[in-house]
Amino acid sequence: MSVLVLNGPNLSRLGSREPDIYGTLSYVDLVKKVEQLANQFEIDCEVRQTDDEAELIGWLHEAVDEKQDVILNPAAFTHYSYAVRDAASLVTKGGNRLIEVHLSNPHAREEFRHTSVISGIATGVIAGFGINSYLAALRLLSA
Ligand code: DQA
């Protein structure tokens, strides 16, 4: 089984970015913990991050072509990118699963974060549990 874990803009700054909201775990640590659990479940897993919408869309196309499940933290793209939504939709329409994850609970934050243009095409959504949002998604995909 193969899973792509894709992260959108500014997530490379984890650890120093708004630690009161996102915690002090660095992006490198997040990658390590996700890879560790994936190893445990014998899941072939790759974790990537980009600030670039086009690159993220390219990776979603890759997941469609390779028939991979996806764990996606679209970061700020969550709230407005119809292009990311359309690409993510190809994953689920193609018969693979896509779990939208967030470290924070966007619904408990500013109004503009209450809208996700991604959730409507996702298999499921996990938000508000920090790194555990990713680990729970991985467990669900492995079950
Ligand atoms: C986020 C929530 C988004 O609103 C924000 O733009 C992010 C991170 C999260 O993981 O909590 O960059 O996706």
Short mmCIF file of N, CA, C and O and ligand atoms in Angstrom, two decimals:
data_model
loop_
_atom_site.label_atom_id
_atom_site.label_comp_id
_atom_site.label_asym_id
_atom_site.label_seq_id
_atom_site.Cartn_x
_atom_site.Cartn_y
_atom_site.Cartn_z
N MET A 1 0.83 -1.20 0.00
CA MET A 1 0.00 0.00 0.00
C MET A 1 0.88 1.26 0.00
O MET A 1 1.90 1.31 0.66
N SER A 2 0.41 2.24 -0.74
CA SER A 2 1.24 3.43 -0.93
C SER A 2 0.43 4.71 -0.65
O SER A 2 -0.68 4.85 -1.16
N VAL A 3 0.99 5.58 0.15
CA VAL A 3 0.29 6.82 0.55
C VAL A 3 1.20 8.02 0.32
O VAL A 3 2.37 8.02 0.70
N LEU A 4 0.62 9.06 -0.30
CA LEU A 4 1.34 10.33 -0.42
C LEU A 4 0.80 11.27 0.65
O LEU A 4 -0.42 11.44 0.76
N VAL A 5 1.70 11.89 1.42
CA VAL A 5 1.28 12.86 2.44
C VAL A 5 1.72 14.24 1.94
O VAL A 5 2.93 14.51 1.85
N LEU A 6 0.76 15.05 1.57
CA LEU A 6 1.07 16.32 0.91
C LEU A 6 0.71 17.51 1.79
O LEU A 6 -0.39 17.57 2.36
N ASN A 7 1.63 18.43 1.87
CA ASN A 7 1.47 19.61 2.74
C ASN A 7 1.58 20.89 1.92
O ASN A 7 2.51 21.05 1.12
N GLY A 8 0.67 21.81 2.17
CA GLY A 8 0.63 23.08 1.45
C GLY A 8 1.48 24.16 2.10
O GLY A 8 2.35 23.88 2.93
N PRO A 9 1.21 25.41 1.71
CA PRO A 9 2.09 26.53 2.03
C PRO A 9 2.30 26.80 3.53
O PRO A 9 1.38 26.65 4.32
N ASN A 10 3.52 27.17 3.83
CA ASN A 10 3.97 27.61 5.16
C ASN A 10 4.14 26.48 6.18
O ASN A 10 4.59 26.71 7.29
N LEU A 11 3.80 25.26 5.79
CA LEU A 11 3.92 24.16 6.76
C LEU A 11 5.37 23.77 7.01
O LEU A 11 5.69 23.14 8.01
N SER A 12 6.27 24.20 6.11
CA SER A 12 7.70 23.95 6.35
C SER A 12 8.19 24.77 7.55
O SER A 12 9.25 24.51 8.09
N ARG A 13 7.41 25.77 7.96
CA ARG A 13 7.82 26.65 9.07
C ARG A 13 7.35 26.13 10.43
O ARG A 13 7.51 26.84 11.45
N LEU A 14 6.76 24.94 10.44
CA LEU A 14 6.28 24.40 11.72
C LEU A 14 7.41 24.39 12.75
O LEU A 14 8.56 24.12 12.40
N GLY A 15 7.06 24.62 13.97
CA GLY A 15 8.07 24.68 15.03
C GLY A 15 8.26 26.13 15.45
O GLY A 15 8.22 26.45 16.64
N SER A 16 8.42 27.01 14.44
CA SER A 16 8.58 28.43 14.76
C SER A 16 7.34 29.25 14.38
O SER A 16 7.12 30.34 14.87
N ARG A 17 6.49 28.70 13.51
CA ARG A 17 5.29 29.42 13.06
C ARG A 17 4.16 29.29 14.09
O ARG A 17 3.67 28.20 14.35
N GLU A 18 3.77 30.42 14.66
CA GLU A 18 2.63 30.46 15.60
C GLU A 18 2.56 29.19 16.48
O GLU A 18 1.60 28.42 16.41
N PRO A 19 3.59 28.99 17.33
CA PRO A 19 3.62 27.75 18.14
C PRO A 19 2.43 27.61 19.08
O PRO A 19 2.07 26.48 19.45
N ASP A 20 1.80 28.74 19.42
CA ASP A 20 0.61 28.67 20.28
C ASP A 20 -0.54 27.94 19.55
O ASP A 20 -1.41 27.35 20.18
N ILE A 21 -0.52 27.98 18.23
CA ILE A 21 -1.58 27.33 17.44
C ILE A 21 -1.10 25.98 16.90
O ILE A 21 -1.81 24.98 16.99
N TYR A 22 0.12 25.96 16.36
CA TYR A 22 0.57 24.76 15.65
C TYR A 22 1.52 23.89 16.47
O TYR A 22 1.91 22.80 16.01
N GLY A 23 1.89 24.34 17.67
CA GLY A 23 2.80 23.55 18.50
C GLY A 23 4.26 23.80 18.14
O GLY A 23 4.56 24.60 17.24
N THR A 24 5.14 23.10 18.82
CA THR A 24 6.58 23.36 18.66
C THR A 24 7.29 22.26 17.85
O THR A 24 8.48 22.35 17.60
N LEU A 25 6.53 21.28 17.44
CA LEU A 25 7.11 20.21 16.61
C LEU A 25 7.51 20.79 15.25
O LEU A 25 6.70 21.47 14.62
N SER A 26 8.74 20.52 14.84
CA SER A 26 9.19 21.08 13.55
C SER A 26 8.65 20.24 12.39
O SER A 26 8.20 19.10 12.58
N TYR A 27 8.74 20.79 11.19
CA TYR A 27 8.29 20.05 10.01
C TYR A 27 9.11 18.77 9.85
O TYR A 27 8.56 17.70 9.55
N VAL A 28 10.42 18.88 10.11
CA VAL A 28 11.30 17.70 9.98
C VAL A 28 10.84 16.60 10.96
O VAL A 28 10.79 15.41 10.60
N ASP A 29 10.46 17.01 12.18
CA ASP A 29 9.98 16.03 13.17
C ASP A 29 8.65 15.41 12.74
O ASP A 29 8.41 14.22 12.94
N LEU A 30 7.80 16.26 12.14
CA LEU A 30 6.51 15.74 11.65
C LEU A 30 6.75 14.65 10.62
O LEU A 30 6.16 13.57 10.69
N VAL A 31 7.65 14.93 9.69
CA VAL A 31 7.96 13.95 8.64
C VAL A 31 8.46 12.65 9.28
O VAL A 31 8.01 11.56 8.92
N LYS A 32 9.38 12.79 10.26
CA LYS A 32 9.95 11.59 10.91
C LYS A 32 8.86 10.75 11.56
O LYS A 32 8.84 9.53 11.42
N LYS A 33 7.95 11.41 12.29
CA LYS A 33 6.91 10.67 13.02
C LYS A 33 5.94 9.99 12.06
O LYS A 33 5.51 8.86 12.31
N VAL A 34 5.60 10.68 10.98
CA VAL A 34 4.70 10.07 10.00
C VAL A 34 5.39 8.87 9.35
O VAL A 34 4.80 7.79 9.22
N GLU A 35 6.67 9.03 8.99
CA GLU A 35 7.40 7.93 8.35
C GLU A 35 7.55 6.73 9.29
O GLU A 35 7.45 5.59 8.86
N GLN A 36 7.79 7.03 10.58
CA GLN A 36 7.93 5.96 11.59
C GLN A 36 6.68 5.10 11.65
O GLN A 36 6.74 3.87 11.61
N LEU A 37 5.52 5.78 11.74
CA LEU A 37 4.26 5.03 11.85
C LEU A 37 3.99 4.26 10.55
O LEU A 37 3.52 3.13 10.58
N ALA A 38 4.29 4.89 9.44
CA ALA A 38 4.09 4.23 8.14
C ALA A 38 4.93 2.95 8.08
O ALA A 38 4.45 1.90 7.65
N ASN A 39 6.17 3.03 8.54
CA ASN A 39 7.05 1.84 8.58
C ASN A 39 6.43 0.73 9.40
O ASN A 39 6.44 -0.43 9.02
N GLN A 40 5.89 1.15 10.57
CA GLN A 40 5.26 0.19 11.48
C GLN A 40 4.11 -0.54 10.78
O GLN A 40 3.91 -1.73 10.98
N PHE A 41 3.35 0.20 9.98
CA PHE A 41 2.20 -0.38 9.28
C PHE A 41 2.60 -0.97 7.92
O PHE A 41 1.74 -1.40 7.17
N GLU A 42 3.89 -0.92 7.63
CA GLU A 42 4.40 -1.40 6.34
C GLU A 42 3.70 -0.71 5.17
O GLU A 42 3.33 -1.31 4.17
N ILE A 43 3.51 0.61 5.33
CA ILE A 43 2.95 1.43 4.26
C ILE A 43 4.10 2.16 3.59
O ILE A 43 4.97 2.73 4.27
N ASP A 44 4.09 2.12 2.27
CA ASP A 44 5.07 2.87 1.50
C ASP A 44 4.57 4.32 1.46
O ASP A 44 3.51 4.59 0.90
N CYS A 45 5.31 5.23 2.12
CA CYS A 45 4.76 6.56 2.34
C CYS A 45 5.81 7.64 2.04
O CYS A 45 6.97 7.51 2.40
N GLU A 46 5.37 8.67 1.34
CA GLU A 46 6.28 9.78 1.05
C GLU A 46 5.62 11.07 1.53
O GLU A 46 4.44 11.30 1.23
N VAL A 47 6.38 11.90 2.26
CA VAL A 47 5.84 13.15 2.79
C VAL A 47 6.48 14.32 2.04
O VAL A 47 7.70 14.38 1.93
N ARG A 48 5.65 15.20 1.52
CA ARG A 48 6.16 16.35 0.75
C ARG A 48 5.49 17.63 1.21
O ARG A 48 4.37 17.60 1.72
N GLN A 49 6.19 18.75 0.97
CA GLN A 49 5.62 20.08 1.28
C GLN A 49 5.96 21.03 0.14
O GLN A 49 7.05 20.99 -0.41
N THR A 50 4.99 21.89 -0.19
CA THR A 50 5.27 22.92 -1.18
C THR A 50 4.49 24.19 -0.85
O THR A 50 3.41 24.13 -0.25
N ASP A 51 5.06 25.32 -1.27
CA ASP A 51 4.34 26.59 -1.15
C ASP A 51 3.66 26.93 -2.48
O ASP A 51 3.04 27.98 -2.61
N ASP A 52 3.80 26.03 -3.45
CA ASP A 52 3.42 26.33 -4.82
C ASP A 52 2.16 25.52 -5.22
O ASP A 52 2.17 24.29 -5.19
N GLU A 53 1.14 26.25 -5.59
CA GLU A 53 -0.15 25.60 -5.92
C GLU A 53 0.01 24.63 -7.10
O GLU A 53 -0.52 23.52 -7.08
N ALA A 54 0.75 25.06 -8.12
CA ALA A 54 0.91 24.22 -9.32
C ALA A 54 1.63 22.91 -8.97
O ALA A 54 1.28 21.84 -9.47
N GLU A 55 2.63 23.01 -8.09
CA GLU A 55 3.38 21.80 -7.70
C GLU A 55 2.46 20.83 -6.94
O GLU A 55 2.47 19.63 -7.19
N LEU A 56 1.65 21.39 -6.06
CA LEU A 56 0.72 20.56 -5.28
C LEU A 56 -0.27 19.85 -6.21
O LEU A 56 -0.54 18.65 -6.06
N ILE A 57 -0.76 20.58 -7.20
CA ILE A 57 -1.69 20.00 -8.18
C ILE A 57 -0.99 18.87 -8.96
O ILE A 57 -1.57 17.80 -9.18
N GLY A 58 0.25 19.10 -9.33
CA GLY A 58 1.03 18.07 -10.04
C GLY A 58 1.16 16.80 -9.21
O GLY A 58 1.05 15.68 -9.72
N TRP A 59 1.38 16.97 -7.91
CA TRP A 59 1.51 15.80 -7.02
C TRP A 59 0.19 15.06 -6.90
O TRP A 59 0.16 13.83 -6.81
N LEU A 60 -0.92 15.80 -6.89
CA LEU A 60 -2.24 15.14 -6.83
C LEU A 60 -2.49 14.35 -8.12
O LEU A 60 -3.01 13.24 -8.08
N HIS A 61 -2.08 14.91 -9.26
CA HIS A 61 -2.19 14.17 -10.53
C HIS A 61 -1.36 12.89 -10.47
O HIS A 61 -1.78 11.83 -10.95
N GLU A 62 -0.18 13.01 -9.88
CA GLU A 62 0.71 11.84 -9.74
C GLU A 62 0.00 10.75 -8.92
O GLU A 62 0.05 9.57 -9.27
N ALA A 63 -0.66 11.16 -7.83
CA ALA A 63 -1.38 10.19 -6.99
C ALA A 63 -2.48 9.50 -7.79
O ALA A 63 -2.70 8.29 -7.64
N VAL A 64 -3.15 10.26 -8.66
CA VAL A 64 -4.20 9.66 -9.51
C VAL A 64 -3.56 8.62 -10.43
O VAL A 64 -4.02 7.47 -10.50
N ASP A 65 -2.49 9.00 -11.10
CA ASP A 65 -1.84 8.09 -12.07
C ASP A 65 -1.27 6.85 -11.39
O ASP A 65 -1.30 5.76 -11.95
N GLU A 66 -0.72 7.05 -10.18
CA GLU A 66 -0.09 5.93 -9.46
C GLU A 66 -1.09 5.18 -8.58
O GLU A 66 -0.72 4.28 -7.85
N LYS A 67 -2.34 5.63 -8.59
CA LYS A 67 -3.41 5.02 -7.77
C LYS A 67 -3.03 4.97 -6.28
O LYS A 67 -3.10 3.93 -5.62
N GLN A 68 -2.61 6.12 -5.77
CA GLN A 68 -2.19 6.20 -4.37
C GLN A 68 -3.27 6.91 -3.54
O GLN A 68 -3.92 7.84 -4.02
N ASP A 69 -3.40 6.50 -2.28
CA ASP A 69 -4.21 7.26 -1.33
C ASP A 69 -3.41 8.49 -0.92
O ASP A 69 -2.17 8.50 -0.99
N VAL A 70 -4.14 9.52 -0.45
CA VAL A 70 -3.49 10.79 -0.13
C VAL A 70 -3.94 11.28 1.24
O VAL A 70 -5.14 11.23 1.56
N ILE A 71 -2.98 11.76 2.02
CA ILE A 71 -3.29 12.55 3.21
C ILE A 71 -2.88 13.97 2.85
O ILE A 71 -1.71 14.21 2.51
N LEU A 72 -3.84 14.89 2.86
CA LEU A 72 -3.59 16.25 2.36
C LEU A 72 -3.87 17.29 3.42
O LEU A 72 -4.99 17.38 3.93
N ASN A 73 -2.81 18.05 3.77
CA ASN A 73 -3.04 19.28 4.53
C ASN A 73 -2.87 20.44 3.53
O ASN A 73 -1.75 20.85 3.24
N PRO A 74 -3.97 20.95 3.00
CA PRO A 74 -3.85 21.99 1.97
C PRO A 74 -3.45 23.36 2.53
O PRO A 74 -3.30 24.30 1.74
N ALA A 75 -3.34 23.46 3.87
CA ALA A 75 -3.00 24.73 4.53
C ALA A 75 -3.95 25.82 4.03
O ALA A 75 -5.15 25.57 3.89
N ALA A 76 -3.43 27.01 3.71
CA ALA A 76 -4.33 28.11 3.33
C ALA A 76 -5.10 27.82 2.04
O ALA A 76 -6.20 28.37 1.84
N PHE A 77 -4.59 26.93 1.17
CA PHE A 77 -5.32 26.58 -0.06
C PHE A 77 -6.70 25.99 0.27
O PHE A 77 -7.61 26.04 -0.55
N THR A 78 -6.80 25.40 1.47
CA THR A 78 -8.07 24.83 1.93
C THR A 78 -9.23 25.77 1.68
O THR A 78 -10.32 25.34 1.31
N HIS A 79 -8.97 27.05 1.94
CA HIS A 79 -10.07 28.00 2.06
C HIS A 79 -10.48 28.65 0.75
O HIS A 79 -11.52 29.28 0.70
N TYR A 80 -9.65 28.49 -0.30
CA TYR A 80 -10.01 29.21 -1.53
C TYR A 80 -9.58 28.55 -2.83
O TYR A 80 -9.97 29.03 -3.90
N SER A 81 -8.80 27.48 -2.80
CA SER A 81 -8.26 27.00 -4.07
C SER A 81 -9.17 25.96 -4.74
O SER A 81 -9.13 24.76 -4.44
N TYR A 82 -9.95 26.43 -5.71
CA TYR A 82 -10.78 25.51 -6.48
C TYR A 82 -9.91 24.62 -7.36
O TYR A 82 -10.31 23.51 -7.72
N ALA A 83 -8.73 25.10 -7.71
CA ALA A 83 -7.82 24.30 -8.53
C ALA A 83 -7.30 23.09 -7.74
O ALA A 83 -7.25 21.97 -8.27
N VAL A 84 -6.97 23.31 -6.47
CA VAL A 84 -6.54 22.18 -5.62
C VAL A 84 -7.72 21.25 -5.39
O VAL A 84 -7.60 20.02 -5.44
N ARG A 85 -8.90 21.81 -5.17
CA ARG A 85 -10.10 20.98 -4.98
C ARG A 85 -10.33 20.09 -6.20
O ARG A 85 -10.56 18.89 -6.08
N ASP A 86 -10.26 20.67 -7.40
CA ASP A 86 -10.52 19.88 -8.61
C ASP A 86 -9.50 18.76 -8.76
O ASP A 86 -9.86 17.64 -9.15
N ALA A 87 -8.25 19.04 -8.45
CA ALA A 87 -7.21 18.00 -8.54
C ALA A 87 -7.43 16.93 -7.48
O ALA A 87 -7.29 15.73 -7.75
N ALA A 88 -7.79 17.35 -6.26
CA ALA A 88 -8.03 16.40 -5.16
C ALA A 88 -9.24 15.52 -5.50
O ALA A 88 -9.28 14.33 -5.18
N SER A 89 -10.20 16.12 -6.19
CA SER A 89 -11.40 15.41 -6.59
C SER A 89 -11.08 14.26 -7.56
O SER A 89 -11.74 13.22 -7.55
N LEU A 90 -10.05 14.45 -8.38
CA LEU A 90 -9.64 13.38 -9.31
C LEU A 90 -9.18 12.15 -8.54
O LEU A 90 -9.35 11.02 -9.00
N VAL A 91 -8.57 12.38 -7.37
CA VAL A 91 -8.08 11.26 -6.55
C VAL A 91 -9.27 10.42 -6.08
O VAL A 91 -9.29 9.20 -6.26
N THR A 92 -10.26 11.07 -5.50
CA THR A 92 -11.39 10.31 -4.93
C THR A 92 -12.30 9.77 -6.04
O THR A 92 -12.79 8.65 -5.94
N LYS A 93 -12.47 10.54 -7.11
CA LYS A 93 -13.31 10.03 -8.24
C LYS A 93 -12.62 8.84 -8.91
O LYS A 93 -13.27 7.97 -9.47
N GLY A 94 -11.29 8.82 -8.82
CA GLY A 94 -10.52 7.71 -9.43
C GLY A 94 -10.52 6.48 -8.55
O GLY A 94 -9.86 5.49 -8.86
N GLY A 95 -11.20 6.55 -7.40
CA GLY A 95 -11.35 5.36 -6.55
C GLY A 95 -10.34 5.28 -5.42
O GLY A 95 -10.30 4.29 -4.69
N ASN A 96 -9.52 6.30 -5.27
CA ASN A 96 -8.61 6.30 -4.12
C ASN A 96 -9.16 7.20 -3.02
O ASN A 96 -10.06 7.98 -3.23
N ARG A 97 -8.56 7.03 -1.83
CA ARG A 97 -9.05 7.81 -0.69
C ARG A 97 -8.18 9.04 -0.48
O ARG A 97 -6.97 8.99 -0.72
N LEU A 98 -8.81 10.11 -0.04
CA LEU A 98 -8.06 11.34 0.29
C LEU A 98 -8.60 11.85 1.61
O LEU A 98 -9.79 12.13 1.75
N ILE A 99 -7.71 11.91 2.60
CA ILE A 99 -8.11 12.44 3.90
C ILE A 99 -7.53 13.84 4.06
O ILE A 99 -6.31 14.04 3.94
N GLU A 100 -8.41 14.82 4.28
CA GLU A 100 -7.99 16.20 4.55
C GLU A 100 -7.63 16.29 6.03
O GLU A 100 -8.42 15.88 6.88
N VAL A 101 -6.43 16.77 6.31
CA VAL A 101 -6.02 16.89 7.72
C VAL A 101 -5.61 18.33 8.03
O VAL A 101 -5.14 19.07 7.14
N HIS A 102 -5.79 18.71 9.28
CA HIS A 102 -5.31 19.99 9.78
C HIS A 102 -4.75 19.80 11.17
O HIS A 102 -5.32 19.02 11.97
N LEU A 103 -3.68 20.53 11.46
CA LEU A 103 -3.10 20.50 12.80
C LEU A 103 -4.05 21.17 13.79
O LEU A 103 -4.34 20.66 14.86
N SER A 104 -4.50 22.37 13.41
CA SER A 104 -5.42 23.12 14.25
C SER A 104 -6.85 22.77 13.85
O SER A 104 -7.07 22.04 12.88
N ASN A 105 -7.81 23.29 14.60
CA ASN A 105 -9.23 23.15 14.22
C ASN A 105 -9.66 24.46 13.57
O ASN A 105 -9.96 25.43 14.28
N PRO A 106 -9.68 24.52 12.25
CA PRO A 106 -9.97 25.78 11.57
C PRO A 106 -11.33 26.37 11.98
O PRO A 106 -11.52 27.58 11.94
N HIS A 107 -12.26 25.51 12.39
CA HIS A 107 -13.60 26.01 12.77
C HIS A 107 -13.58 26.77 14.08
O HIS A 107 -14.52 27.51 14.38
N ALA A 108 -12.53 26.61 14.86
CA ALA A 108 -12.42 27.33 16.13
C ALA A 108 -11.58 28.60 15.96
O ALA A 108 -11.21 29.23 16.94
N ARG A 109 -11.29 28.95 14.70
CA ARG A 109 -10.41 30.09 14.44
C ARG A 109 -11.15 31.18 13.65
O ARG A 109 -12.36 31.29 13.74
N GLU A 110 -10.40 32.00 12.92
CA GLU A 110 -11.03 33.12 12.20
C GLU A 110 -12.09 32.61 11.22
O GLU A 110 -11.97 31.52 10.68
N GLU A 111 -13.05 33.48 10.96
CA GLU A 111 -14.19 33.15 10.09
C GLU A 111 -13.75 32.59 8.71
O GLU A 111 -14.33 31.62 8.22
N PHE A 112 -12.70 33.21 8.11
CA PHE A 112 -12.33 32.77 6.75
C PHE A 112 -11.85 31.32 6.73
O PHE A 112 -11.86 30.66 5.69
N ARG A 113 -11.44 30.81 7.91
CA ARG A 113 -10.96 29.42 7.97
C ARG A 113 -12.11 28.42 8.13
O ARG A 113 -11.90 27.21 8.11
N HIS A 114 -13.33 28.94 8.31
CA HIS A 114 -14.45 28.03 8.54
C HIS A 114 -14.91 27.34 7.26
O HIS A 114 -15.62 26.35 7.31
N THR A 115 -14.50 27.92 6.12
CA THR A 115 -14.84 27.32 4.83
C THR A 115 -13.69 26.47 4.34
O THR A 115 -12.56 26.94 4.28
N SER A 116 -14.00 25.21 3.96
CA SER A 116 -13.03 24.39 3.24
C SER A 116 -13.65 24.06 1.89
O SER A 116 -14.74 23.48 1.83
N VAL A 117 -12.94 24.40 0.83
CA VAL A 117 -13.43 24.03 -0.51
C VAL A 117 -13.00 22.60 -0.85
O VAL A 117 -13.35 22.07 -1.89
N ILE A 118 -12.21 21.98 0.05
CA ILE A 118 -11.69 20.63 -0.18
C ILE A 118 -12.61 19.56 0.44
O ILE A 118 -12.79 18.48 -0.13
N SER A 119 -13.18 19.85 1.62
CA SER A 119 -13.91 18.83 2.40
C SER A 119 -14.98 18.11 1.59
O SER A 119 -15.18 16.90 1.76
N GLY A 120 -15.65 18.83 0.70
CA GLY A 120 -16.77 18.25 -0.07
C GLY A 120 -16.37 17.13 -1.00
O GLY A 120 -17.22 16.33 -1.40
N ILE A 121 -15.08 17.05 -1.34
CA ILE A 121 -14.66 15.96 -2.24
C ILE A 121 -13.72 14.97 -1.51
O ILE A 121 -13.25 14.01 -2.11
N ALA A 122 -13.45 15.26 -0.22
CA ALA A 122 -12.54 14.38 0.55
C ALA A 122 -13.30 13.14 1.02
O ALA A 122 -14.52 13.16 1.18
N THR A 123 -12.55 12.06 1.26
CA THR A 123 -13.15 10.87 1.85
C THR A 123 -13.53 11.17 3.30
O THR A 123 -14.56 10.72 3.80
N GLY A 124 -12.67 11.93 3.99
CA GLY A 124 -12.93 12.31 5.36
C GLY A 124 -12.02 13.45 5.78
O GLY A 124 -11.09 13.80 5.04
N VAL A 125 -12.30 14.00 6.95
CA VAL A 125 -11.55 15.15 7.45
C VAL A 125 -11.17 14.92 8.91
O VAL A 125 -12.01 14.48 9.69
N ILE A 126 -9.91 15.20 9.25
CA ILE A 126 -9.47 15.12 10.66
C ILE A 126 -8.76 16.43 10.98
O ILE A 126 -7.78 16.79 10.31
N ALA A 127 -9.23 17.13 11.99
CA ALA A 127 -8.66 18.45 12.31
C ALA A 127 -8.60 18.67 13.80
O ALA A 127 -9.47 18.21 14.55
N GLY A 128 -7.54 19.35 14.23
CA GLY A 128 -7.48 19.82 15.61
C GLY A 128 -6.63 18.99 16.54
O GLY A 128 -6.54 19.28 17.73
N PHE A 129 -5.96 17.96 16.02
CA PHE A 129 -5.20 17.07 16.89
C PHE A 129 -3.69 17.16 16.70
O PHE A 129 -2.96 16.24 17.06
N GLY A 130 -3.23 18.27 16.11
CA GLY A 130 -1.80 18.41 15.87
C GLY A 130 -1.31 17.29 14.96
O GLY A 130 -2.02 16.82 14.08
N ILE A 131 -0.09 16.82 15.24
CA ILE A 131 0.49 15.72 14.44
C ILE A 131 -0.41 14.48 14.46
O ILE A 131 -0.44 13.70 13.51
N ASN A 132 -1.18 14.31 15.54
CA ASN A 132 -2.06 13.13 15.63
C ASN A 132 -3.14 13.12 14.55
O ASN A 132 -3.69 12.06 14.24
N SER A 133 -3.45 14.29 13.97
CA SER A 133 -4.40 14.30 12.84
C SER A 133 -3.82 13.46 11.70
O SER A 133 -4.52 12.67 11.06
N TYR A 134 -2.50 13.61 11.44
CA TYR A 134 -1.84 12.85 10.37
C TYR A 134 -1.76 11.37 10.74
O TYR A 134 -1.99 10.49 9.92
N LEU A 135 -1.40 11.11 12.02
CA LEU A 135 -1.19 9.71 12.44
C LEU A 135 -2.52 8.94 12.43
O LEU A 135 -2.57 7.79 12.03
N ALA A 136 -3.60 9.64 12.82
CA ALA A 136 -4.92 9.01 12.80
C ALA A 136 -5.31 8.70 11.35
O ALA A 136 -5.87 7.63 11.07
N ALA A 137 -5.01 9.62 10.45
CA ALA A 137 -5.34 9.41 9.02
C ALA A 137 -4.60 8.17 8.50
O ALA A 137 -5.18 7.34 7.79
N LEU A 138 -3.34 8.06 8.87
CA LEU A 138 -2.53 6.92 8.44
C LEU A 138 -3.12 5.60 8.98
O LEU A 138 -3.22 4.59 8.27
N ARG A 139 -3.52 5.63 10.26
CA ARG A 139 -4.13 4.43 10.87
C ARG A 139 -5.40 4.04 10.13
O ARG A 139 -5.64 2.86 9.87
N LEU A 140 -6.23 5.05 9.81
CA LEU A 140 -7.49 4.75 9.11
C LEU A 140 -7.23 4.16 7.74
O LEU A 140 -7.91 3.22 7.31
N LEU A 141 -6.23 4.70 7.05
CA LEU A 141 -5.93 4.18 5.71
C LEU A 141 -5.38 2.76 5.77
O LEU A 141 -5.56 1.98 4.84
N SER A 142 -4.69 2.44 6.87
CA SER A 142 -4.07 1.12 6.98
C SER A 142 -5.07 0.06 7.46
O SER A 142 -4.82 -1.13 7.36
N ALA A 143 -6.22 0.51 7.99
CA ALA A 143 -7.18 -0.44 8.61
C ALA A 143 -7.91 -1.27 7.55
O ALA A 143 -8.05 -0.84 6.42
C1 DQA B 1 -3.91 24.52 8.68
C2 DQA B 1 -5.07 25.48 8.92
C3 DQA B 1 -5.15 26.53 7.83
O1 DQA B 1 -6.21 27.43 8.09
C4 DQA B 1 -3.86 27.33 7.75
O2 DQA B 1 -3.92 28.21 6.66
C5 DQA B 1 -2.65 26.47 7.70
C6 DQA B 1 -2.59 25.27 8.51
C7 DQA B 1 -3.71 23.53 9.84
O3 DQA B 1 -3.03 22.53 9.64
O4 DQA B 1 -4.21 23.76 10.94
O5 DQA B 1 -1.65 26.82 7.06
O6 DQA B 1 -4.18 23.78 7.50
#
